[in-house]
Amino acid sequence: MQSTYALYLHSSFLLDTLLVKAARGEPVSRPPAWMMRQAGMYMSVYRKLAEKHPSFRERSETTDLIVEISLQPWEAFRPDGVIIFSDILTPLPAFGVLFDIEEVRGPVIQSPICSEDCLKALHPIDLEKLHFVGESLKILRQEVGDHAAVLGFVGAPWTIATYIVEGGTTRTYTTVKSMCHTAPNLLRALLSHLTKAISEHIIYQVESGAHCIQIFDSWGGQLPPNMWEQWSKPYITEIVSIVQNKCPKIPLVLYINGNGGLLERMKGTGVDVIGLDWTVDVADGRKRLGPRGHILNLGHGVLVGTPEEAVAHFFEVTKSLKYESSSQNHAMEESKLLV
Amino acid sequence: MQSTYALYLHSSFLLDTLLVKAARGEPVSRPPAWMMRQAGMYMSVYRKLAEKHPSFRERSETTDLIVEISLQPWEAFRPDGVIIFSDILTPLPAFGVLFDIEEVRGPVIQSPICSEDCLKALHPIDLEKLHFVGESLKILRQEVGDHAAVLGFVGAPWTIATYIVEGGTTRTYTTVKSMCHTAPNLLRALLSHLTKAISEHIIYQVESGAHCIQIFDSWGGQLPPNMWEQWSKPYITEIVSIVQNKCPKIPLVLYINGNGGLLERMKGTGVDVIGLDWTVDVADGRKRLGPRGHILNLGHGVLVGTPEEAVAHFFEVTKSLKYESSSQNHAMEESKLLV
């Protein structure tokens, strides 16, 4: 794989990373690749570290650990994107929503929001409380140099609201979906608060060194499309507008689980990149969305139990690809081979 | 609602029911409506009956009970389709796959298929063992006359295979998905056997009185589209071809949970009607699939806890609708109002 590696190093001499160029739809020599949840339990180095530091909150809120974990897949596979190890719930305490992570139930919000009165607990995001995010991104940026993009991320307002209203994870989303009908003003107030806090968190991540930001509307697909238009899209659109105004060069990626019925609507938010989940074929997605660049990913997080060799193979194959020309049309043809 | 009811009775004088006409894309005065799982736990009459007959297998394999349950929503709401109360697993013992239904785990296959040797247990479907299905459909046909369509249904081969291979319900589909790669010939042999059995079961239901058949590929959306093309679509296509040859006038409906990434591919099976699940907007579906008739449904089964009054209201509103003209273009406009 020596020649492939040389090709890869070559691209690193450009000012923008391969991933950022592809995200902007600029010509690239091959599709850049990263994987959602590329740092995690499927890696033995991570499992070893998690044994020593069994608290997820400790691992995701301590600069040294965040950096170490974020770099584990970088050291093992040299992906084209290094995403900060964090969680979409990490910023919650910084704007007044306290939570614990319990062994069985997962995240548990201490005081779920259920009335106008509960909103009083919310305050503007205090970014100093997220110093470990900024510090980690700065270090990651130094560590990977221009060899890969450093990715930051946030949860979308709707997705974060599902946790804050339901009190944790849910299979049915009954409480928050009911709130759409029974307390729309309360939900709108919560989503507006989250929109401001999340926008500021994105800008903080960019100013700390993130080259690109992924917005996870993980549970956006739990809304029928007409409700997503009302309860998720406007808040994402507002975030995009705020961030693009402040950081015009930073590509924004929007990902939704189960987004086969939402692709065209996602485009309407103004994001630069639409994350296709695994239920959508890349060629179908391109037909529905029009020509675009291609960043290779899985369409889901790496599953626990995935052999590390398989992940290594995925990245090796990616690096051996070469578009016949730098045109995006050829990129389109190549990308079909990969799905 | 007297006038609405009159309109409804009027349509019953036609030879084909409103639902069958809409399924064929013929002009209709309003969209016909039925609901998946319209007989079930959300109805107090059903809960009362289930207390007396706590075994699901008894309720779904005894002619009198099947008829009584199937007619419960008919008597309460007068839907345009009366679907036989049954289960996609009901025919399994008739071709050699025995199962129990356990309180917590749900269906449990006694001997999941895990090797070529296991296939020996399979035999051609013995429709006499499903006499209660045929008897019930005959009675349902008499009971509803031409006032509504009587609907039969089956599970698609892939979906049935997930149960037979996994041994029951699953969250991950790991065993059957692995089998696609590690024992493709075994899985193909199983799917081919199921294709024949399911085709015969459909024809039996039609000959017993079903006006229309719904194929539930409930877990088809658990496959990425390229794998659905390989492991589900060919077998559905074969069923459609066999049934259309034998029963050319019977509309076939295909439904998949989470089908936003599969719509165009579903069309390729040759079915008459594509069931949109709740993650796809009707107007979006129509844009992607071209002009079609519209049968109103929920895009999911009625959830336990749904107020019966809400279901009654849904059907009342449907019956009050009237297309401005009988053209399908107008049908398209109207249908948007309903989603």
PDB file of N, CA, C and O in Angstrom, chain A residues 177 221-226 260-261 264-265 278-281 284 288 339, chain B residues 177 221-226 260-261 264-265 278-281 284 288 339:
ATOM      1  N   LYS A 177     -43.677  13.988  21.441  1.00  0.00           N
ATOM      2  CA  LYS A 177     -44.617  14.113  20.315  1.00  0.00           C
ATOM      3  C   LYS A 177     -45.956  14.675  20.791  1.00  0.00           C
ATOM      4  O   LYS A 177     -46.588  15.462  20.091  1.00  0.00           O
ATOM      5  N   GLY A 221     -35.826  11.457  12.296  1.00  0.00           N
ATOM      6  CA  GLY A 221     -36.601  10.474  11.543  1.00  0.00           C
ATOM      7  C   GLY A 221     -37.731   9.850  12.347  1.00  0.00           C
ATOM      8  O   GLY A 221     -38.487   9.027  11.834  1.00  0.00           O
ATOM      9  N   GLN A 222     -37.835  10.231  13.610  1.00  0.00           N
ATOM     10  CA  GLN A 222     -38.960   9.771  14.427  1.00  0.00           C
ATOM     11  C   GLN A 222     -40.184  10.655  14.222  1.00  0.00           C
ATOM     12  O   GLN A 222     -41.257  10.363  14.751  1.00  0.00           O
ATOM     13  N   LEU A 223     -39.997  11.725  13.466  1.00  0.00           N
ATOM     14  CA  LEU A 223     -41.118  12.599  13.124  1.00  0.00           C
ATOM     15  C   LEU A 223     -41.563  12.307  11.693  1.00  0.00           C
ATOM     16  O   LEU A 223     -40.719  12.153  10.813  1.00  0.00           O
ATOM     17  N   PRO A 224     -42.872  12.253  11.429  1.00  0.00           N
ATOM     18  CA  PRO A 224     -43.300  12.204  10.027  1.00  0.00           C
ATOM     19  C   PRO A 224     -42.806  13.469   9.327  1.00  0.00           C
ATOM     20  O   PRO A 224     -42.632  14.510   9.987  1.00  0.00           O
ATOM     21  N   PRO A 225     -42.582  13.415   8.009  1.00  0.00           N
ATOM     22  CA  PRO A 225     -41.967  14.553   7.312  1.00  0.00           C
ATOM     23  C   PRO A 225     -42.645  15.896   7.564  1.00  0.00           C
ATOM     24  O   PRO A 225     -41.961  16.906   7.759  1.00  0.00           O
ATOM     25  N   ASN A 226     -43.976  15.927   7.582  1.00  0.00           N
ATOM     26  CA  ASN A 226     -44.638  17.231   7.790  1.00  0.00           C
ATOM     27  C   ASN A 226     -44.362  17.773   9.186  1.00  0.00           C
ATOM     28  O   ASN A 226     -44.269  18.976   9.394  1.00  0.00           O
ATOM     29  N   GLY A 260     -34.585   8.260   4.635  1.00  0.00           N
ATOM     30  CA  GLY A 260     -35.021   7.989   3.262  1.00  0.00           C
ATOM     31  C   GLY A 260     -36.223   8.815   2.818  1.00  0.00           C
ATOM     32  O   GLY A 260     -36.384   9.085   1.631  1.00  0.00           O
ATOM     33  N   GLY A 261     -37.042   9.235   3.757  1.00  0.00           N
ATOM     34  CA  GLY A 261     -38.204  10.049   3.410  1.00  0.00           C
ATOM     35  C   GLY A 261     -37.957  11.537   3.590  1.00  0.00           C
ATOM     36  O   GLY A 261     -38.875  12.340   3.434  1.00  0.00           O
ATOM     37  N   GLU A 264     -34.824  15.329   0.453  1.00  0.00           N
ATOM     38  CA  GLU A 264     -35.064  16.601  -0.243  1.00  0.00           C
ATOM     39  C   GLU A 264     -35.317  17.709   0.775  1.00  0.00           C
ATOM     40  O   GLU A 264     -34.925  18.863   0.572  1.00  0.00           O
ATOM     41  N   ARG A 265     -35.989  17.364   1.858  1.00  0.00           N
ATOM     42  CA  ARG A 265     -36.296  18.357   2.884  1.00  0.00           C
ATOM     43  C   ARG A 265     -35.037  18.775   3.649  1.00  0.00           C
ATOM     44  O   ARG A 265     -34.912  19.916   4.088  1.00  0.00           O
ATOM     45  N   TRP A 278     -27.770   4.352   6.240  1.00  0.00           N
ATOM     46  CA  TRP A 278     -27.537   3.084   5.537  1.00  0.00           C
ATOM     47  C   TRP A 278     -28.776   2.564   4.799  1.00  0.00           C
ATOM     48  O   TRP A 278     -28.680   1.639   3.999  1.00  0.00           O
ATOM     49  N   THR A 279     -29.931   3.167   5.048  1.00  0.00           N
ATOM     50  CA  THR A 279     -31.138   2.708   4.348  1.00  0.00           C
ATOM     51  C   THR A 279     -31.284   3.362   2.968  1.00  0.00           C
ATOM     52  O   THR A 279     -32.240   3.075   2.259  1.00  0.00           O
ATOM     53  N   VAL A 280     -30.358   4.268   2.628  1.00  0.00           N
ATOM     54  CA  VAL A 280     -30.431   4.951   1.335  1.00  0.00           C
ATOM     55  C   VAL A 280     -29.192   4.603   0.516  1.00  0.00           C
ATOM     56  O   VAL A 280     -28.069   4.737   1.000  1.00  0.00           O
ATOM     57  N   ASP A 281     -29.399   4.154  -0.696  1.00  0.00           N
ATOM     58  CA  ASP A 281     -28.305   3.851  -1.605  1.00  0.00           C
ATOM     59  C   ASP A 281     -27.678   5.165  -2.095  1.00  0.00           C
ATOM     60  O   ASP A 281     -28.396   6.136  -2.357  1.00  0.00           O
ATOM     61  N   ASP A 284     -29.038   6.330  -5.423  1.00  0.00           N
ATOM     62  CA  ASP A 284     -30.412   6.840  -5.281  1.00  0.00           C
ATOM     63  C   ASP A 284     -30.393   8.235  -4.656  1.00  0.00           C
ATOM     64  O   ASP A 284     -31.116   9.134  -5.091  1.00  0.00           O
ATOM     65  N   ARG A 288     -31.768  11.819  -6.204  1.00  0.00           N
ATOM     66  CA  ARG A 288     -32.778  12.649  -5.552  1.00  0.00           C
ATOM     67  C   ARG A 288     -32.254  14.033  -5.178  1.00  0.00           C
ATOM     68  O   ARG A 288     -33.031  14.989  -5.084  1.00  0.00           O
ATOM     69  N   VAL A 339     -20.777   1.132  -2.542  1.00  0.00           N
ATOM     70  CA  VAL A 339     -21.943   0.970  -1.660  1.00  0.00           C
ATOM     71  C   VAL A 339     -22.523  -0.441  -1.772  1.00  0.00           C
ATOM     72  O   VAL A 339     -22.449  -1.045  -2.803  1.00  0.00           O
TER      73      VAL A 339
ATOM     74  N   LYS B 177     -28.569 -11.707   8.578  1.00  0.00           N
ATOM     75  CA  LYS B 177     -27.706 -10.879   7.725  1.00  0.00           C
ATOM     76  C   LYS B 177     -26.359 -11.565   7.491  1.00  0.00           C
ATOM     77  O   LYS B 177     -25.793 -11.490   6.397  1.00  0.00           O
ATOM     78  N   GLY B 221     -36.930  -3.255   5.312  1.00  0.00           N
ATOM     79  CA  GLY B 221     -36.178  -2.028   5.553  1.00  0.00           C
ATOM     80  C   GLY B 221     -34.992  -2.220   6.478  1.00  0.00           C
ATOM     81  O   GLY B 221     -34.246  -1.288   6.749  1.00  0.00           O
ATOM     82  N   GLN B 222     -34.798  -3.451   6.966  1.00  0.00           N
ATOM     83  CA  GLN B 222     -33.611  -3.755   7.772  1.00  0.00           C
ATOM     84  C   GLN B 222     -32.433  -4.111   6.876  1.00  0.00           C
ATOM     85  O   GLN B 222     -31.315  -4.323   7.357  1.00  0.00           O
ATOM     86  N   LEU B 223     -32.693  -4.208   5.581  1.00  0.00           N
ATOM     87  CA  LEU B 223     -31.621  -4.458   4.608  1.00  0.00           C
ATOM     88  C   LEU B 223     -31.274  -3.143   3.909  1.00  0.00           C
ATOM     89  O   LEU B 223     -32.174  -2.398   3.528  1.00  0.00           O
ATOM     90  N   PRO B 224     -29.987  -2.864   3.697  1.00  0.00           N
ATOM     91  CA  PRO B 224     -29.651  -1.732   2.831  1.00  0.00           C
ATOM     92  C   PRO B 224     -30.230  -2.012   1.433  1.00  0.00           C
ATOM     93  O   PRO B 224     -30.390  -3.183   1.065  1.00  0.00           O
ATOM     94  N   PRO B 225     -30.536  -0.959   0.666  1.00  0.00           N
ATOM     95  CA  PRO B 225     -31.235  -1.159  -0.611  1.00  0.00           C
ATOM     96  C   PRO B 225     -30.579  -2.187  -1.542  1.00  0.00           C
ATOM     97  O   PRO B 225     -31.280  -2.984  -2.149  1.00  0.00           O
ATOM     98  N   ASN B 226     -29.254  -2.175  -1.634  1.00  0.00           N
ATOM     99  CA  ASN B 226     -28.624  -3.140  -2.558  1.00  0.00           C
ATOM    100  C   ASN B 226     -28.830  -4.569  -2.075  1.00  0.00           C
ATOM    101  O   ASN B 226     -28.952  -5.495  -2.878  1.00  0.00           O
ATOM    102  N   GLY B 260     -38.583   4.647   3.076  1.00  0.00           N
ATOM    103  CA  GLY B 260     -38.228   5.897   2.397  1.00  0.00           C
ATOM    104  C   GLY B 260     -37.094   5.760   1.402  1.00  0.00           C
ATOM    105  O   GLY B 260     -37.014   6.506   0.430  1.00  0.00           O
ATOM    106  N   GLY B 261     -36.214   4.804   1.605  1.00  0.00           N
ATOM    107  CA  GLY B 261     -35.100   4.587   0.676  1.00  0.00           C
ATOM    108  C   GLY B 261     -35.383   3.505  -0.349  1.00  0.00           C
ATOM    109  O   GLY B 261     -34.490   3.151  -1.120  1.00  0.00           O
ATOM    110  N   GLU B 264     -38.840   3.442  -5.065  1.00  0.00           N
ATOM    111  CA  GLU B 264     -38.689   3.191  -6.496  1.00  0.00           C
ATOM    112  C   GLU B 264     -38.401   1.714  -6.742  1.00  0.00           C
ATOM    113  O   GLU B 264     -38.837   1.132  -7.732  1.00  0.00           O
ATOM    114  N   ARG B 265     -37.644   1.115  -5.844  1.00  0.00           N
ATOM    115  CA  ARG B 265     -37.295  -0.297  -5.984  1.00  0.00           C
ATOM    116  C   ARG B 265     -38.518  -1.188  -5.736  1.00  0.00           C
ATOM    117  O   ARG B 265     -38.649  -2.249  -6.339  1.00  0.00           O
ATOM    118  N   TRP B 278     -45.140   5.649   7.558  1.00  0.00           N
ATOM    119  CA  TRP B 278     -45.381   6.986   8.113  1.00  0.00           C
ATOM    120  C   TRP B 278     -44.180   7.924   7.969  1.00  0.00           C
ATOM    121  O   TRP B 278     -44.303   9.123   8.200  1.00  0.00           O
ATOM    122  N   THR B 279     -43.025   7.402   7.592  1.00  0.00           N
ATOM    123  CA  THR B 279     -41.854   8.275   7.426  1.00  0.00           C
ATOM    124  C   THR B 279     -41.823   8.933   6.050  1.00  0.00           C
ATOM    125  O   THR B 279     -40.898   9.693   5.761  1.00  0.00           O
ATOM    126  N   VAL B 280     -42.796   8.595   5.189  1.00  0.00           N
ATOM    127  CA  VAL B 280     -42.834   9.171   3.840  1.00  0.00           C
ATOM    128  C   VAL B 280     -44.115   9.982   3.678  1.00  0.00           C
ATOM    129  O   VAL B 280     -45.212   9.499   3.954  1.00  0.00           O
ATOM    130  N   ASP B 281     -43.966  11.215   3.249  1.00  0.00           N
ATOM    131  CA  ASP B 281     -45.107  12.072   2.984  1.00  0.00           C
ATOM    132  C   ASP B 281     -45.810  11.596   1.703  1.00  0.00           C
ATOM    133  O   ASP B 281     -45.152  11.214   0.741  1.00  0.00           O
ATOM    134  N   ASP B 284     -44.727  13.486  -1.383  1.00  0.00           N
ATOM    135  CA  ASP B 284     -43.360  13.097  -1.771  1.00  0.00           C
ATOM    136  C   ASP B 284     -43.386  11.739  -2.465  1.00  0.00           C
ATOM    137  O   ASP B 284     -42.724  11.532  -3.480  1.00  0.00           O
ATOM    138  N   ARG B 288     -42.221  10.728  -6.307  1.00  0.00           N
ATOM    139  CA  ARG B 288     -41.186   9.732  -6.605  1.00  0.00           C
ATOM    140  C   ARG B 288     -41.733   8.556  -7.413  1.00  0.00           C
ATOM    141  O   ARG B 288     -40.987   7.912  -8.146  1.00  0.00           O
ATOM    142  N   VAL B 339     -52.703  14.170   4.995  1.00  0.00           N
ATOM    143  CA  VAL B 339     -51.489  13.605   5.583  1.00  0.00           C
ATOM    144  C   VAL B 339     -50.846  14.570   6.576  1.00  0.00           C
ATOM    145  O   VAL B 339     -50.959  15.762   6.408  1.00  0.00           O
TER     146      VAL B 339
END
